[in-house]
Amino acid sequence: MRLQDIYDVRWSRVREQAFAYINLFGKAKDQGFAQERDLVTGVAVNFLLVCERFKLDPRRVLETADRITRRARDVSPQYVRGIEEYLAQELDG
């Protein structure tokens, strides 16, 4: 995979993936084995392994994700806000 491929993502697909992952976070929390540090570290390890698998520089992927998120805040901010609120409710409760 090339980094440029990430630029061609559809926000609707990214949004679906984001909600799928946070649903898993909520399930892990409900089962009692998802402290904040475990969750953050687990996400980070998976992210690094996925980047390694596809031969992508994690920093560049994060920069691209930041651009996608900023664009989403401009185009459809309700979804980014929804994800943020859901994360706050699921992970802070």
Short mmCIF file of C-alpha atoms in Angstrom, two decimals:
data_model
loop_
_atom_site.label_atom_id
_atom_site.label_comp_id
_atom_site.label_asym_id
_atom_site.label_seq_id
_atom_site.Cartn_x
_atom_site.Cartn_y
_atom_site.Cartn_z
CA MET A 1 0.00 0.00 0.00
CA ARG A 2 1.12 3.53 -0.68
CA LEU A 3 0.52 6.46 1.64
CA GLN A 4 -1.30 8.19 -1.23
CA ASP A 5 -3.93 5.43 -1.07
CA ILE A 6 -4.99 6.73 2.31
CA TYR A 7 -5.87 10.09 0.79
CA ASP A 8 -8.52 8.40 -1.33
CA VAL A 9 -10.60 7.11 1.58
CA ARG A 10 -14.28 7.90 1.93
CA TRP A 11 -15.19 9.62 5.17
CA SER A 12 -18.27 7.40 5.48
CA ARG A 13 -16.06 4.29 5.55
CA VAL A 14 -13.61 5.86 7.97
CA ARG A 15 -16.52 6.84 10.20
CA GLU A 16 -17.88 3.27 10.16
CA GLN A 17 -14.47 1.90 11.10
CA ALA A 18 -14.06 4.44 13.90
CA PHE A 19 -17.41 3.47 15.42
CA ALA A 20 -16.62 -0.24 15.03
CA TYR A 21 -13.39 0.21 16.99
CA ILE A 22 -14.95 2.26 19.76
CA ASN A 23 -17.67 -0.36 20.13
CA LEU A 24 -14.87 -2.84 20.79
CA PHE A 25 -13.37 -0.46 23.34
CA GLY A 26 -16.69 -0.34 25.16
CA LYS A 27 -16.95 -4.15 25.17
CA ALA A 28 -13.43 -4.48 26.54
CA LYS A 29 -14.25 -1.98 29.27
CA ASP A 30 -17.46 -3.83 30.13
CA GLN A 31 -15.49 -7.06 30.50
CA GLY A 32 -13.22 -5.33 32.98
CA PHE A 33 -9.89 -5.53 31.19
CA ALA A 34 -9.62 -2.16 29.56
CA GLN A 35 -7.98 0.37 31.78
CA GLU A 36 -7.04 3.58 30.00
CA ARG A 37 -3.37 2.64 29.76
CA ASP A 38 -4.22 -0.81 28.40
CA LEU A 39 -6.58 0.61 25.81
CA VAL A 40 -4.16 3.26 24.59
CA THR A 41 -1.26 0.81 24.46
CA GLY A 42 -3.33 -1.86 22.71
CA VAL A 43 -4.50 0.60 20.07
CA ALA A 44 -0.94 1.86 19.59
CA VAL A 45 0.53 -1.63 19.23
CA ASN A 46 -2.13 -2.64 16.71
CA PHE A 47 -1.64 0.60 14.79
CA LEU A 48 2.12 0.07 14.58
CA LEU A 49 1.71 -3.56 13.49
CA VAL A 50 -0.81 -2.61 10.80
CA CYS A 51 1.52 0.11 9.52
CA GLU A 52 4.39 -2.36 9.52
CA ARG A 53 2.29 -4.92 7.67
CA PHE A 54 1.49 -2.43 4.91
CA LYS A 55 4.97 -0.86 4.97
CA LEU A 56 3.71 2.57 5.98
CA ASP A 57 5.46 5.14 8.15
CA PRO A 58 3.23 5.50 11.24
CA ARG A 59 4.03 9.20 11.63
CA ARG A 60 3.00 9.94 8.07
CA VAL A 61 -0.18 7.92 8.50
CA LEU A 62 -1.03 9.94 11.63
CA GLU A 63 -0.36 13.19 9.76
CA THR A 64 -2.73 12.04 7.03
CA ALA A 65 -5.33 10.98 9.58
CA ASP A 66 -5.04 14.41 11.18
CA ARG A 67 -5.74 16.06 7.82
CA ILE A 68 -8.72 13.76 7.23
CA THR A 69 -10.10 14.56 10.68
CA ARG A 70 -9.65 18.31 10.20
CA ARG A 71 -11.44 18.08 6.85
CA ALA A 72 -14.23 16.04 8.44
CA ARG A 73 -14.63 18.72 11.13
CA ASP A 74 -15.24 21.23 8.31
CA VAL A 75 -17.49 19.08 6.13
CA SER A 76 -19.46 16.96 8.60
CA PRO A 77 -18.54 18.02 12.13
CA GLN A 78 -21.47 16.21 13.69
CA TYR A 79 -19.78 12.86 13.10
CA VAL A 80 -16.47 13.85 14.64
CA ARG A 81 -18.35 15.35 17.60
CA GLY A 82 -20.41 12.19 17.86
CA ILE A 83 -17.30 10.02 17.99
CA GLU A 84 -15.73 12.31 20.60
CA GLU A 85 -18.88 12.25 22.73
CA TYR A 86 -19.22 8.49 22.42
CA LEU A 87 -15.59 8.02 23.46
CA ALA A 88 -16.11 10.32 26.43
CA GLN A 89 -19.21 8.44 27.55
CA GLU A 90 -17.82 4.96 26.98
CA LEU A 91 -14.35 5.54 28.34
CA ASP A 92 -14.96 8.03 31.11
CA GLY A 93 -17.96 6.34 32.67
#
